[in-house]
Each structure stands twice: as C-alpha cells, then as structure tokens.
C-alpha cells in the first residue's frame, strides 16, 4: 500500500513542476556504527536494540532511493518497508523524521544544497511499533553526474523491469513515439499491447538523459533490439544512427563474418562490403538481437533498373556490386542493372587485398554491368593460391559488356600442382554461364607460377563475343615442379565447355612465354574447346608462343578441340602464329606437329 501511495503522491500537481536535476552515486546498505545511528533524535531504539525476541525491520532498498530537485527544494524518495510507520533521515549532523516515504532535505536544520561536484550522504532508518529499527541504508549523492541508458534486466508476464540507477530522477516510457507514462518506478507493463511496437525508456535528470530502445514482437511475445536505420556513406566509411542502450555494434559482411565496433561507423578499406549492422546489448539484458537483415544501404546512386541503373564512378562503387547481388537474391532474384559512368584509374587506390588494388567480386552475378566503353586502368593484382578474376561467377543471364581494361598487371602464385587449372587468372571472370561481350584488354601483363592464364575468362559455359585483346603478355615464371603444371594459356578463354560459344573476338600481339620448356596448351583465342562447345569467326594476328613443352599443342585460334566440339574460321582472320622461332603456315596441326592457325590438335 505504501508503494501505491508513493506513486500517487509523485503525480500530485506539486510534483509536476519538479525540475530534473538528479545525479546520484550507487547506494549501499551499512550496519549502524558509532553515533551515525545511535540516539539521534532521542530515540533509544535506533539500530534495533538487543532484544532478540523483537523482529527487526528490513532496511530501505538503496536501489529504490530517488533524489529530485524542485526549485529551492531537494526531495529524497524511497520505497516503503513493510511494517514501517516512519523513517529517520540523517544527513551529516542534521536529522528529521518522515511519516511518508519522502522528505525535503532542505527542511533539515543546517542542510546545504550541493553544488556541482559535491557529494552528500543520506542515511534512512525504518521505524515501526513492535519492531526493532532497521539497519541504516546509506546513499551517496553527487551533483552533476550523468545518467546512463536503462538496462533491461527482466521481461516476464508483460512487465519490463530495468536496473534502477540512483542518479535517475524520472523515467519516461514511450510507445511508438508517444509518451505512455512518466514514473520513478523501474517497471512498466505492456501486457495490453496486441501488436508490434517500439518501446523507448528514457532516464533523465536535470543534467542529462539517456534512453534504451527495443522492439516488442507481439507474435513471439519477446523483446529485441531495434534494427539499424539511416545508413550514410562517405567514401568507404559507413555510418548509421546510434541505437539507444547498445554497448556496441556487430558489423556483418557479405560472407557473414562479424566484427564488433563500439562506434556507429565502420571503415571498409581492407574489409569486405558490409551486409548489415545490429546492436550489441549488455550481457545482463534480456533483449534479443535485432535481425541482421538491414534496411537497404544506399551504396550507389540509382535504383538498379534498366532505365535508372546503379551508377559506378569509383573502385569502391564497383566493389558494392556484391552487396546488391546478394540483396537481389533475397528479394526473389530481381535483375539489377549497373553502369560505369567514369573512367577509373586504379593508381589512386591504396592496397586493398593482399598487395592488390582491386577486390574480386565473389558473389554470383545475375545482373547487367554496362561499362559504357569507360576505361579501368592500372589494375594491379598480386594473388597467392587459387584463382583470380574480377568476377568469380557470372550466372546464366548475367551480362558484362563494353568495358575497357588498360595496363593491367596480374600476378599469381599457385601453392599446389594437383589442380593447377583452379589456380588460373583472367581479367573478367573465373566461371561464366552468362554473356561477356564488347570487352577490350590492352597493354597488360599476366605473370603466373604454375596454373594457367587467359585474357578474359577461365571457364566459359556461356557466350564470349566481340571482344578485343591487344598487346597482352602472359608469362610462366616458375622453374620448380609447379612450373610443369602451367598447361593452359590463351588470349581470350582458357576452357570453352559444353554449351559455351566464343565468337567474333580478335587478338592482336599476344606473347606467351615461360622459363625452360614449361608452357602447355596455348592459343590466341581458346586453349581447350570441349565437346558441345563452339568457337567461330574469331581473328588473330601476331601470336607468339615460346618455351612450349614437348607434345603440347598450340593454335592461332584453338590449341586443342575435343571430339564433339567445333572450330570454324568463318569470317575470322588467321594471321601470324609463331611457335618458338618457327612461323606456322599450316591451318591445322597433326599428331607429329600439333601446331596450326585454326587449331593445333583435334581429339
């Protein structure tokens, strides 16, 4: 009953004019000592006496003590103790008896209002007829102390309970942005909520306020942290609105690796693109994590439609394609459109990945990337193990077109000779089921140690057409056993597989060389053409292959064409092919001399 009366008293008109000015240290419960409890106020029973047959009152709960400034008054409130009829309040050498669970400390003779940085200690002793006095509860108040975000410690039967902080004068509970109540209690019931809602609990005093915000899920009946909203981007620095009550933020990248940061921003210079962010709540809180799925992060201008494509202007913009492709899959496979709006010079980019200034796009690409004949220049890649290309995987229906690459340098070191083809490098794609068309690669160098290399695509199951490769150097630099695994080199496509078509491409001035006799199947256009694959109407001129391994085939267009594969010259020009120091005149090779302008060997 006393607790109920206290709440009613707090909302009397006289209390509505209170000015928030709280700042309290942590309360502690102390046993009486010396003259602090003693016979202050002439009560011979302070401290409880020595009669063990008399029940001793419980002490006042220090966590429930609230200090409130009201103009020239300075109130202290506490929760009532069962059986207590009055309370002895002691502050320094002054004391007074309160019959209610509050008192204005300025009514104590000799009390001085604390100023900023000063502390006072108040002791409260519960008294009641037929009971021994409680042990004194001691609470220290420090003027000007900042409040902290309320920490939710339990949620049961629709009642939210948060940790009470002594410095807090008032808590305000907001439901979906509207004030639900103002209270000095540390609980609130949402039992009557029948729909999802945002709940904000604001702790305040005159000097500061702090809030904790949570989401209530009516279906599950649980609380969870608010999702992050309002992402903004400055270069490669991602920022977001802070979530009240969070002690940090878990940043999740596109590979679902996570990194915890304590500020509301994240720098993506050497990390993967951020997929989403969610707040980290205190360990003792009963609030669950927000969903990782973010609101859309506006990495790029545009809406991603064919009429209004996402606009790419910088190297960082290009990296964000992975984010949009992942989100497109989540949305049911909507096709994104991208357009490169400016030439991009990678000399302006610091090292991003290993010693490279360009990241591989690792997510399956279902969209359309139109380079608009813009140039990506001075790409530098230093890759160790595995394969490298701008796209790992172009899916069926994906299109990459009209991009110029100039002065690219790709360096790759393979670590195993068991699967050397998986250590291959190319400029555009490692594996493509889509369309690669209108690409130009010029003035570039590919250096490998083991594995293979191709100008544009490693494994093609789709279409590679109307591309131009000029002044490309491919060199195998290994003298170790790994070097013997350098068995495929080509100006356009390394392997054209069942269903793949390579047509209308042109290669001019391609130089393939190695260290010793370690170069395997090599060609101006396609190294290996598999059964069910087509190579047609391609042109070449000035293709030179040196250091060929004995028995390996070399072709101006195709090195080796399997049974069931087709190679036709059509309108393609078959120019100069040189193997070692020998100029090849034959259109097709044979078993004893597998060198030919159209193909070197057919199986």
Coordinates of C-alpha atoms in Angstrom, one line a residue:
X1 CA 0.0 0.0 0.0
X2 CA 2.8 2.4 0.8
X3 CA 4.3 1.8 -2.6
X4 CA 1.0 2.7 -4.2
X5 CA 0.7 5.8 -2.2
X6 CA 4.2 6.9 -3.1
X7 CA 3.3 6.7 -6.8
X8 CA 0.1 8.7 -6.3
X9 CA 2.0 11.3 -4.3
X10 CA 4.6 11.6 -7.1
X11 CA 1.9 12.7 -9.6
X12 CA 0.3 15.3 -7.4
X13 CA 0.4 18.8 -9.0
X14 CA 3.1 20.0 -6.7
X15 CA 5.4 17.3 -8.1
X16 CA 4.6 18.1 -11.8
X17 CA 6.7 21.3 -11.5
X18 CA 9.9 19.4 -10.5
X19 CA 12.9 20.4 -12.4
X20 CA 15.1 17.4 -13.3
X21 CA 18.4 17.7 -11.6
X22 CA 19.5 14.3 -10.4
X23 CA 22.9 12.9 -10.1
X24 CA 23.4 10.1 -7.6
X25 CA 26.2 7.6 -6.8
X26 CA 25.5 4.0 -6.0
X27 CA 23.6 3.3 -2.8
X28 CA 24.9 0.8 -0.2
X29 CA 23.5 -0.8 2.9
X30 CA 25.6 -0.3 6.0
X31 CA 25.3 -1.6 9.5
X32 CA 24.9 1.1 12.2
X33 CA 28.2 2.4 13.7
X34 CA 29.1 4.9 16.4
X35 CA 26.9 8.0 16.5
X36 CA 25.5 7.6 13.0
X37 CA 22.6 5.5 14.2
X38 CA 22.9 5.9 18.0
X39 CA 20.3 8.0 19.8
X40 CA 19.9 10.7 17.2
X41 CA 16.5 12.4 17.7
X42 CA 16.2 10.9 21.2
X43 CA 15.0 7.5 20.0
X44 CA 16.6 4.9 22.3
X45 CA 15.8 2.1 20.0
X46 CA 17.7 3.2 16.9
X47 CA 19.7 0.3 15.5
X48 CA 17.2 -2.3 16.7
X49 CA 18.2 -2.8 20.4
X50 CA 19.5 -6.0 21.9
X51 CA 16.2 -7.9 22.5
X52 CA 16.3 -10.9 20.1
X53 CA 12.6 -11.5 20.6
X54 CA 11.7 -8.3 18.7
X55 CA 11.5 -8.6 14.9
X56 CA 13.9 -6.2 13.1
X57 CA 12.5 -4.2 10.2
X58 CA 14.0 -4.7 6.8
X59 CA 16.4 -2.0 5.5
X60 CA 15.3 0.5 2.9
X61 CA 16.3 -0.7 -0.6
X62 CA 19.2 1.6 -1.7
X63 CA 18.4 1.0 -5.4
X64 CA 14.9 2.5 -4.9
X65 CA 16.1 5.8 -3.5
X66 CA 15.5 8.8 -5.8
X67 CA 16.7 12.3 -5.4
X68 CA 14.8 15.2 -7.0
X69 CA 15.4 18.9 -7.1
X70 CA 12.4 21.2 -7.2
X71 CA 13.4 24.8 -7.3
X72 CA 14.7 25.5 -3.8
X73 CA 13.6 22.1 -2.5
X74 CA 15.6 18.9 -2.6
X75 CA 13.5 15.8 -2.2
X76 CA 14.5 12.3 -1.5
X77 CA 12.2 9.4 -2.2
X78 CA 12.4 5.7 -1.3
X79 CA 10.3 2.6 -1.5
X80 CA 8.3 1.8 1.7
X81 CA 9.3 -1.0 4.1
X82 CA 6.6 -3.4 5.3
X83 CA 5.7 -2.6 9.0
X84 CA 7.4 0.8 9.0
X85 CA 5.4 3.7 10.2
X86 CA 8.1 6.4 10.0
X87 CA 11.6 6.9 8.8
X88 CA 14.5 8.6 10.4
X89 CA 16.5 10.6 7.8
X90 CA 20.1 11.6 8.7
X91 CA 22.3 14.0 6.6
X92 CA 25.5 14.9 8.2
X93 CA 24.7 16.2 11.7
X94 CA 21.1 17.0 10.8
X95 CA 18.2 14.6 11.1
X96 CA 14.4 14.5 10.8
X97 CA 11.5 12.0 10.9
X98 CA 9.3 11.4 7.9
X99 CA 6.0 9.6 8.1
X100 CA 5.8 9.3 4.3
X101 CA 8.4 7.8 2.1
X102 CA 9.8 11.2 1.1
X103 CA 11.2 14.2 2.7
X104 CA 12.5 17.6 1.6
X105 CA 16.1 17.7 2.8
X106 CA 16.1 21.5 2.9
X107 CA 13.8 21.2 6.0
X108 CA 16.7 19.7 7.9
X109 CA 18.4 22.3 10.0
X110 CA 21.9 23.0 8.6
X111 CA 21.3 21.3 5.3
X112 CA 23.3 22.9 2.4
X113 CA 22.2 22.4 -1.2
X114 CA 25.0 20.6 -3.0
X115 CA 26.8 22.3 -6.0
X116 CA 28.4 20.7 -9.0
X117 CA 31.0 18.1 -8.0
X118 CA 29.9 18.0 -4.3
X119 CA 28.7 14.9 -2.5
X120 CA 26.3 14.3 0.3
X121 CA 25.4 11.1 2.2
X122 CA 21.9 10.4 3.4
X123 CA 21.0 7.6 5.8
X124 CA 17.5 6.2 6.2
X125 CA 16.3 4.1 9.1
X126 CA 12.9 2.4 9.0
X127 CA 10.9 2.5 12.3
X128 CA 7.6 0.9 13.4
X129 CA 5.8 0.0 16.6
X130 CA 6.5 -3.5 17.8
X131 CA 9.6 -3.8 15.5
X132 CA 13.3 -3.1 16.1
X133 CA 14.6 -0.3 13.8
X134 CA 16.2 -1.4 10.6
X135 CA 19.9 -1.1 9.9
X136 CA 20.6 2.3 8.2
X137 CA 20.7 2.4 4.4
X138 CA 23.4 4.8 3.2
X139 CA 23.2 6.6 -0.2
X140 CA 25.7 9.0 -1.6
X141 CA 24.5 11.7 -4.0
X142 CA 27.0 13.5 -6.3
X143 CA 25.8 16.7 -8.1
X144 CA 26.1 16.8 -11.9
X145 CA 26.5 13.0 -12.5
X146 CA 25.4 11.8 -16.0
X147 CA 22.7 9.2 -16.3
X148 CA 23.1 6.0 -18.2
X149 CA 20.8 4.2 -20.6
X150 CA 18.4 2.0 -18.6
X151 CA 19.5 -1.6 -18.7
X152 CA 16.6 -4.0 -19.1
X153 CA 17.1 -7.0 -16.7
X154 CA 13.9 -8.9 -17.0
X155 CA 10.7 -9.3 -19.1
X156 CA 8.0 -11.6 -17.8
X157 CA 4.2 -11.6 -17.8
X158 CA 4.3 -8.5 -19.9
X159 CA 6.3 -6.5 -17.4
X160 CA 9.6 -4.9 -18.4
X161 CA 12.0 -4.3 -15.5
X162 CA 15.2 -2.3 -15.8
X163 CA 18.1 -1.7 -13.5
X164 CA 17.4 1.3 -11.2
X165 CA 20.1 3.9 -11.1
X166 CA 20.2 6.2 -8.1
X167 CA 21.1 9.2 -10.3
X168 CA 17.9 9.0 -12.3
X169 CA 15.1 11.4 -11.3
X170 CA 12.4 10.2 -13.7
X171 CA 11.8 7.5 -16.3
X172 CA 9.7 8.2 -19.3
X173 CA 8.3 5.3 -21.3
X174 CA 7.4 6.0 -25.0
X175 CA 5.4 3.6 -27.1
X176 CA 5.8 4.1 -30.9
X177 CA 6.9 7.7 -30.2
X178 CA 4.1 8.7 -27.8
X179 CA 4.5 9.1 -24.1
X180 CA 2.9 6.2 -22.2
X181 CA 3.9 7.2 -18.7
X182 CA 6.4 9.1 -16.5
X183 CA 7.4 7.3 -13.4
X184 CA 10.1 6.9 -10.8
X185 CA 9.4 3.1 -10.8
X186 CA 11.7 0.8 -12.7
X187 CA 8.9 -1.3 -14.2
X188 CA 6.3 -1.0 -16.9
X189 CA 3.6 -3.4 -18.1
X190 CA 3.0 -3.9 -21.8
X191 CA 0.6 -6.7 -21.3
X192 CA -2.2 -5.0 -23.1
X193 CA -0.1 -4.4 -26.3
X194 CA -1.6 -6.6 -29.1
X195 CA 0.7 -5.5 -31.9
X196 CA 4.4 -4.9 -32.6
X197 CA 5.7 -1.7 -31.1
X198 CA 8.8 0.3 -30.5
X199 CA 9.4 0.9 -26.8
X200 CA 11.8 3.6 -25.5
X201 CA 12.7 4.0 -21.9
X202 CA 14.3 7.4 -21.1
X203 CA 16.2 8.0 -17.9
X204 CA 16.7 11.7 -17.0
X205 CA 17.8 14.3 -14.5
X206 CA 18.5 18.0 -15.0
X207 CA 21.9 17.4 -16.4
X208 CA 21.4 14.6 -18.9
X209 CA 19.2 11.9 -20.3
X210 CA 19.8 8.6 -21.8
X211 CA 17.5 6.0 -23.4
X212 CA 17.2 2.4 -24.3
X213 CA 15.0 1.4 -27.3
X214 CA 13.6 -2.1 -28.0
X215 CA 11.1 -3.7 -30.3
X216 CA 8.2 -5.8 -29.0
X217 CA 7.2 -8.7 -31.1
X218 CA 3.6 -9.4 -30.3
X219 CA 3.6 -12.8 -32.1
X220 CA 6.6 -14.2 -30.1
X221 CA 6.0 -12.1 -27.0
X222 CA 9.7 -11.2 -26.9
X223 CA 11.8 -8.1 -26.9
X224 CA 14.6 -7.5 -29.4
X225 CA 17.0 -4.7 -30.1
X226 CA 16.0 -2.1 -32.8
X227 CA 17.4 -2.6 -36.2
X228 CA 19.9 -0.1 -37.6
X229 CA 18.4 2.6 -39.8
X230 CA 19.6 5.5 -41.9
X231 CA 22.9 4.3 -43.2
X232 CA 25.0 7.0 -44.8
X233 CA 28.2 6.6 -46.8
X234 CA 31.3 8.9 -47.0
X235 CA 33.8 7.3 -49.4
X236 CA 34.3 3.8 -47.9
X237 CA 33.1 4.8 -44.3
X238 CA 29.7 3.5 -43.5
X239 CA 27.8 5.4 -40.7
X240 CA 24.4 4.7 -39.1
X241 CA 22.2 6.1 -36.4
X242 CA 23.2 5.0 -32.9
X243 CA 20.7 2.7 -31.1
X244 CA 20.0 3.8 -27.6
X245 CA 21.0 1.3 -25.0
X246 CA 23.5 -0.5 -27.2
X247 CA 27.1 -1.0 -25.9
X248 CA 28.5 -1.7 -29.3
X249 CA 27.6 -2.8 -32.8
X250 CA 28.2 -6.1 -34.7
X251 CA 29.1 -5.5 -38.3
X252 CA 28.3 -8.4 -40.6
X253 CA 30.0 -8.6 -44.0
X254 CA 28.8 -10.4 -47.2
X255 CA 30.5 -13.6 -46.1
X256 CA 28.7 -13.3 -42.7
X257 CA 31.9 -12.7 -40.9
X258 CA 31.3 -10.3 -38.0
X259 CA 33.3 -7.6 -36.3
X260 CA 32.3 -5.8 -33.1
X261 CA 32.8 -2.0 -33.0
X262 CA 32.0 0.5 -30.3
X263 CA 31.2 3.4 -32.5
X264 CA 28.4 4.0 -35.0
X265 CA 30.7 3.8 -38.1
X266 CA 32.9 1.3 -39.9
X267 CA 35.7 1.7 -42.5
X268 CA 35.6 -0.8 -45.3
X269 CA 39.1 -0.1 -46.7
X270 CA 40.5 -3.6 -46.2
X271 CA 37.3 -5.4 -45.3
X272 CA 34.5 -7.0 -47.3
X273 CA 31.5 -4.9 -48.0
X274 CA 29.1 -4.6 -45.1
X275 CA 25.9 -6.5 -45.4
X276 CA 24.3 -5.2 -42.2
X277 CA 24.8 -4.0 -38.7
X278 CA 22.9 -4.8 -35.5
X279 CA 23.3 -3.5 -31.9
X280 CA 25.0 -5.4 -29.1
X281 CA 23.1 -5.1 -25.9
X282 CA 24.5 -5.5 -22.3
X283 CA 25.2 -9.1 -21.3
X284 CA 22.7 -9.0 -18.5
X285 CA 19.9 -7.6 -20.7
X286 CA 17.0 -10.0 -21.7
X287 CA 16.7 -8.3 -25.1
X288 CA 17.4 -10.4 -28.1
X289 CA 19.4 -9.3 -31.1
X290 CA 17.8 -7.5 -33.9
X291 CA 17.6 -9.2 -37.2
X292 CA 20.8 -9.0 -39.2
X293 CA 18.9 -8.2 -42.4
X294 CA 19.4 -4.4 -42.8
X295 CA 17.3 -1.7 -44.4
X296 CA 18.8 -1.0 -47.8
X297 CA 22.2 0.6 -47.7
X298 CA 22.5 3.1 -50.4
X299 CA 26.0 2.4 -51.6
X300 CA 25.2 3.5 -55.2
X301 CA 23.2 6.2 -56.9
X302 CA 20.3 5.0 -59.0
X303 CA 17.6 2.4 -58.4
X304 CA 19.1 -0.5 -60.3
X305 CA 16.5 -0.7 -63.1
X306 CA 17.4 -0.7 -66.8
X307 CA 16.0 2.9 -67.1
X308 CA 17.8 4.0 -63.9
X309 CA 20.8 1.8 -63.3
X310 CA 23.1 1.8 -60.3
X311 CA 25.9 4.2 -61.2
X312 CA 29.6 3.3 -60.7
X313 CA 32.2 6.0 -60.5
X314 CA 34.9 4.7 -58.2
X315 CA 36.7 1.5 -57.4
X316 CA 34.7 1.3 -54.1
X317 CA 31.5 1.6 -56.1
X318 CA 32.5 -1.4 -58.2
X319 CA 33.0 -3.5 -55.0
X320 CA 29.5 -2.8 -53.8
X321 CA 28.0 -4.8 -56.7
X322 CA 28.3 -7.9 -54.5
X323 CA 26.0 -6.3 -51.9
X324 CA 23.3 -5.5 -54.5
X325 CA 23.5 -9.0 -56.0
X326 CA 23.1 -10.7 -52.6
X327 CA 20.1 -8.5 -51.8
X328 CA 18.6 -9.2 -55.3
X329 CA 18.7 -13.0 -54.5
X330 CA 16.9 -12.3 -51.2
X331 CA 14.3 -10.4 -53.0
X332 CA 13.5 -13.3 -55.3
X333 CA 16.0 -12.8 -58.0
X334 CA 15.3 -9.3 -59.3
X335 CA 17.8 -8.4 -62.0
X336 CA 20.0 -5.4 -61.3
X337 CA 21.5 -3.1 -63.9
X338 CA 24.8 -1.2 -63.4
X339 CA 26.5 1.4 -65.4
X340 CA 30.1 2.6 -65.2
X341 CA 29.8 6.4 -65.6
X342 CA 33.5 7.5 -65.4
X343 CA 36.9 6.2 -66.3
X344 CA 38.5 4.7 -63.2
X345 CA 42.3 4.9 -62.6
X346 CA 43.3 2.3 -60.0
X347 CA 46.6 4.1 -59.4
X348 CA 44.6 6.2 -57.0
X349 CA 43.7 3.2 -54.9
X350 CA 45.8 2.0 -51.9
X351 CA 46.5 -1.7 -51.4
X352 CA 43.1 -3.4 -50.7
X353 CA 43.5 -7.2 -50.8
X354 CA 46.9 -8.7 -50.2
X355 CA 49.1 -6.5 -52.4
X356 CA 46.3 -5.8 -54.9
X357 CA 44.3 -2.6 -55.6
X358 CA 41.2 -4.4 -56.8
X359 CA 38.9 -6.8 -55.0
X360 CA 37.4 -9.8 -56.6
X361 CA 33.6 -9.7 -56.8
X362 CA 32.9 -13.0 -55.0
X363 CA 29.1 -13.3 -55.2
X364 CA 27.2 -14.8 -58.2
X365 CA 26.4 -12.1 -60.7
X366 CA 22.9 -12.2 -62.2
X367 CA 22.7 -8.6 -63.3
X368 CA 23.9 -6.5 -66.2
X369 CA 27.1 -4.4 -66.0
X370 CA 27.4 -1.9 -68.8
X371 CA 30.9 -0.3 -68.9
X372 CA 29.6 2.3 -71.4
X373 CA 33.1 2.0 -73.0
X374 CA 34.7 3.5 -70.0
X375 CA 38.3 2.5 -69.1
X376 CA 39.5 0.8 -65.9
X377 CA 43.3 1.4 -65.9
X378 CA 46.3 0.4 -63.9
X379 CA 44.7 -2.6 -62.1
X380 CA 47.4 -4.4 -60.1
X381 CA 46.8 -7.9 -58.6
X382 CA 49.2 -10.0 -56.5
X383 CA 47.3 -13.2 -55.8
X384 CA 48.6 -16.2 -53.8
X385 CA 46.9 -19.5 -54.4
X386 CA 43.6 -20.3 -56.1
X387 CA 42.1 -18.3 -59.0
X388 CA 41.6 -14.6 -59.6
X389 CA 39.3 -12.7 -61.9
X390 CA 37.1 -9.5 -61.5
X391 CA 34.1 -11.8 -61.2
X392 CA 34.2 -15.2 -59.6
X393 CA 31.0 -16.3 -61.2
X394 CA 28.7 -14.8 -63.9
X395 CA 25.4 -16.6 -63.7
X396 CA 23.1 -17.6 -66.6
X397 CA 21.5 -14.4 -67.7
X398 CA 24.3 -12.2 -66.3
X399 CA 25.9 -9.8 -68.7
X400 CA 29.2 -7.9 -68.6
X401 CA 29.8 -5.7 -71.5
X402 CA 31.6 -2.7 -73.0
X403 CA 34.4 -2.3 -70.5
X404 CA 37.9 -1.3 -71.5
X405 CA 40.9 -2.5 -69.4
X406 CA 44.2 -0.9 -69.9
X407 CA 47.7 -1.5 -68.4
X408 CA 46.5 -4.3 -66.0
X409 CA 49.1 -6.5 -64.2
X410 CA 48.0 -9.8 -62.7
X411 CA 50.5 -11.8 -60.7
X412 CA 49.5 -15.3 -59.3
X413 CA 51.4 -17.8 -57.3
X414 CA 49.9 -21.3 -57.0
X415 CA 50.5 -23.5 -54.0
X416 CA 49.7 -26.9 -55.4
X417 CA 50.2 -28.7 -58.7
X418 CA 47.4 -31.2 -58.1
X419 CA 44.7 -28.9 -59.5
X420 CA 46.6 -26.2 -61.5
X421 CA 43.6 -25.1 -63.6
X422 CA 42.0 -23.9 -60.3
X423 CA 44.9 -21.6 -60.0
X424 CA 44.3 -19.7 -63.2
X425 CA 43.8 -16.0 -63.6
X426 CA 41.8 -13.9 -66.1
X427 CA 40.6 -10.3 -66.3
X428 CA 36.8 -10.7 -66.3
X429 CA 35.5 -14.0 -65.0
X430 CA 36.7 -17.3 -63.5
X431 CA 33.5 -19.0 -64.5
X432 CA 30.8 -17.7 -66.8
X433 CA 27.4 -19.0 -67.7
X434 CA 26.3 -15.6 -68.9
X435 CA 27.5 -13.2 -71.6
X436 CA 30.8 -11.4 -71.8
X437 CA 30.8 -9.0 -74.8
X438 CA 32.4 -5.9 -76.1
X439 CA 35.4 -6.1 -73.7
X440 CA 38.8 -4.6 -74.6
X441 CA 42.0 -5.6 -72.8
X442 CA 45.2 -3.8 -73.8
X443 CA 48.8 -3.2 -72.8
X444 CA 48.7 -5.7 -70.0
X445 CA 50.9 -8.4 -68.3
X446 CA 49.9 -11.6 -66.6
X447 CA 52.6 -13.4 -64.6
X448 CA 51.9 -16.9 -63.1
X449 CA 53.8 -19.5 -61.2
X450 CA 52.0 -22.7 -62.2
X451 CA 48.4 -22.8 -63.2
X452 CA 47.1 -21.1 -66.2
X453 CA 46.1 -17.7 -67.6
X454 CA 43.6 -16.3 -70.1
X455 CA 42.9 -12.7 -71.1
X456 CA 39.2 -12.6 -70.2
X457 CA 37.5 -15.9 -69.0
X458 CA 38.8 -19.1 -67.4
X459 CA 35.8 -21.5 -67.7
X460 CA 33.1 -20.4 -70.2
X461 CA 29.7 -22.1 -70.4
X462 CA 28.0 -19.1 -71.9
X463 CA 29.0 -16.6 -74.6
X464 CA 32.1 -14.6 -75.1
X465 CA 31.8 -12.4 -78.1
X466 CA 33.1 -9.3 -79.9
X467 CA 36.0 -8.7 -77.5
X468 CA 39.4 -7.3 -78.4
X469 CA 42.7 -8.3 -76.7
X470 CA 45.9 -6.4 -77.8
X471 CA 49.4 -6.2 -76.5
X472 CA 49.0 -8.9 -73.8
X473 CA 52.0 -10.7 -72.3
X474 CA 51.4 -14.0 -70.4
X475 CA 54.5 -15.4 -68.7
X476 CA 55.0 -18.5 -66.6
X477 CA 57.8 -17.7 -64.2
X478 CA 58.3 -21.0 -62.3
X479 CA 61.4 -23.2 -62.6
X480 CA 60.2 -25.6 -59.9
X481 CA 58.0 -28.6 -60.3
X482 CA 55.0 -26.3 -60.2
X483 CA 56.0 -24.9 -63.4
X484 CA 55.2 -28.1 -65.2
X485 CA 51.6 -27.5 -64.2
X486 CA 51.4 -24.4 -66.5
X487 CA 49.4 -26.3 -69.1
X488 CA 46.9 -23.8 -70.5
X489 CA 47.3 -20.3 -71.8
X490 CA 45.1 -18.2 -74.1
X491 CA 44.3 -14.7 -75.2
X492 CA 40.5 -14.8 -74.5
X493 CA 39.2 -18.1 -72.9
X494 CA 41.1 -20.8 -71.2
X495 CA 38.4 -23.6 -71.5
X496 CA 35.3 -23.4 -73.6
X497 CA 32.9 -26.0 -72.2
X498 CA 29.7 -27.7 -73.2
X499 CA 27.2 -25.1 -74.3
X500 CA 29.8 -22.4 -74.5
X501 CA 30.2 -20.1 -77.5
X502 CA 33.3 -18.0 -78.3
X503 CA 32.7 -15.9 -81.4
X504 CA 33.7 -12.7 -83.2
X505 CA 36.7 -12.0 -80.9
X506 CA 40.0 -10.5 -82.0
X507 CA 43.5 -10.9 -80.6
X508 CA 46.5 -8.8 -81.7
X509 CA 50.0 -9.1 -80.4
X510 CA 49.8 -11.8 -77.8
X511 CA 53.1 -13.1 -76.4
X512 CA 53.1 -16.3 -74.3
X513 CA 56.4 -17.5 -72.8
X514 CA 57.9 -19.4 -69.9
X515 CA 61.0 -20.5 -68.2
X516 CA 62.5 -23.5 -69.9
X517 CA 60.1 -25.8 -71.7
X518 CA 57.1 -25.4 -69.4
X519 CA 54.3 -23.9 -71.5
X520 CA 51.3 -26.2 -72.1
X521 CA 48.4 -26.0 -74.4
X522 CA 48.3 -22.4 -75.7
X523 CA 46.3 -20.4 -78.2
X524 CA 45.4 -16.9 -79.4
X525 CA 41.7 -17.3 -78.6
X526 CA 40.8 -20.6 -76.7
X527 CA 43.2 -23.1 -75.2
X528 CA 40.8 -26.0 -74.8
X529 CA 37.4 -26.4 -76.7
X530 CA 35.4 -29.2 -75.1
X531 CA 32.7 -31.4 -76.6
X532 CA 29.5 -29.4 -77.2
X533 CA 31.3 -26.1 -77.3
X534 CA 31.7 -23.8 -80.3
X535 CA 34.4 -21.4 -81.4
X536 CA 33.6 -19.4 -84.6
X537 CA 34.5 -16.3 -86.6
X538 CA 37.5 -15.3 -84.4
X539 CA 40.5 -13.4 -85.6
X540 CA 44.1 -13.1 -84.5
X541 CA 47.4 -11.6 -85.6
X542 CA 50.9 -11.7 -84.2
X543 CA 50.5 -14.5 -81.7
X544 CA 53.8 -15.8 -80.4
X545 CA 54.3 -18.8 -78.1
X546 CA 57.7 -19.8 -76.7
X547 CA 59.1 -22.4 -74.4
X548 CA 56.4 -25.0 -75.4
X549 CA 56.5 -28.3 -73.6
X550 CA 57.2 -31.3 -75.8
X551 CA 54.0 -32.7 -77.2
X552 CA 51.8 -29.8 -76.2
X553 CA 49.5 -28.2 -78.8
X554 CA 49.4 -24.6 -80.0
X555 CA 46.8 -22.9 -82.1
X556 CA 46.2 -19.5 -83.5
X557 CA 42.5 -19.8 -82.6
X558 CA 42.3 -23.1 -80.5
X559 CA 45.1 -25.2 -79.1
X560 CA 43.0 -28.4 -78.6
X561 CA 39.5 -29.2 -79.8
X562 CA 37.9 -32.3 -78.3
X563 CA 35.6 -34.6 -80.3
X564 CA 32.1 -33.1 -80.4
X565 CA 33.5 -29.5 -80.2
X566 CA 33.5 -27.3 -83.3
X567 CA 36.1 -24.7 -84.5
X568 CA 35.4 -22.6 -87.6
X569 CA 37.2 -19.7 -89.1
X570 CA 34.2 -18.2 -90.9
X571 CA 34.9 -14.5 -91.3
X572 CA 37.8 -14.6 -88.9
X573 CA 41.3 -13.6 -90.0
X574 CA 44.0 -16.1 -89.4
X575 CA 47.2 -14.0 -89.0
X576 CA 50.7 -14.7 -88.0
X577 CA 51.4 -17.6 -85.5
X578 CA 54.9 -18.2 -84.2
X579 CA 55.9 -21.2 -82.1
X580 CA 59.4 -20.7 -80.7
X581 CA 61.3 -19.3 -83.7
X582 CA 59.1 -21.0 -86.3
X583 CA 56.3 -19.3 -88.2
X584 CA 53.4 -21.7 -88.6
X585 CA 51.7 -21.8 -92.0
X586 CA 49.5 -24.9 -91.6
X587 CA 45.8 -24.2 -90.9
X588 CA 45.6 -27.3 -88.6
X589 CA 48.2 -29.3 -86.8
X590 CA 48.7 -33.1 -86.7
X591 CA 49.9 -35.7 -84.2
X592 CA 53.5 -35.2 -85.0
X593 CA 53.4 -31.4 -85.3
X594 CA 50.4 -30.1 -83.2
X595 CA 50.6 -26.5 -84.4
X596 CA 48.0 -24.8 -86.6
X597 CA 46.4 -21.5 -87.3
X598 CA 42.9 -22.7 -86.7
X599 CA 43.7 -25.4 -84.2
X600 CA 46.7 -27.3 -83.1
X601 CA 45.1 -30.7 -82.3
X602 CA 41.7 -32.2 -82.6
X603 CA 40.8 -35.2 -80.4

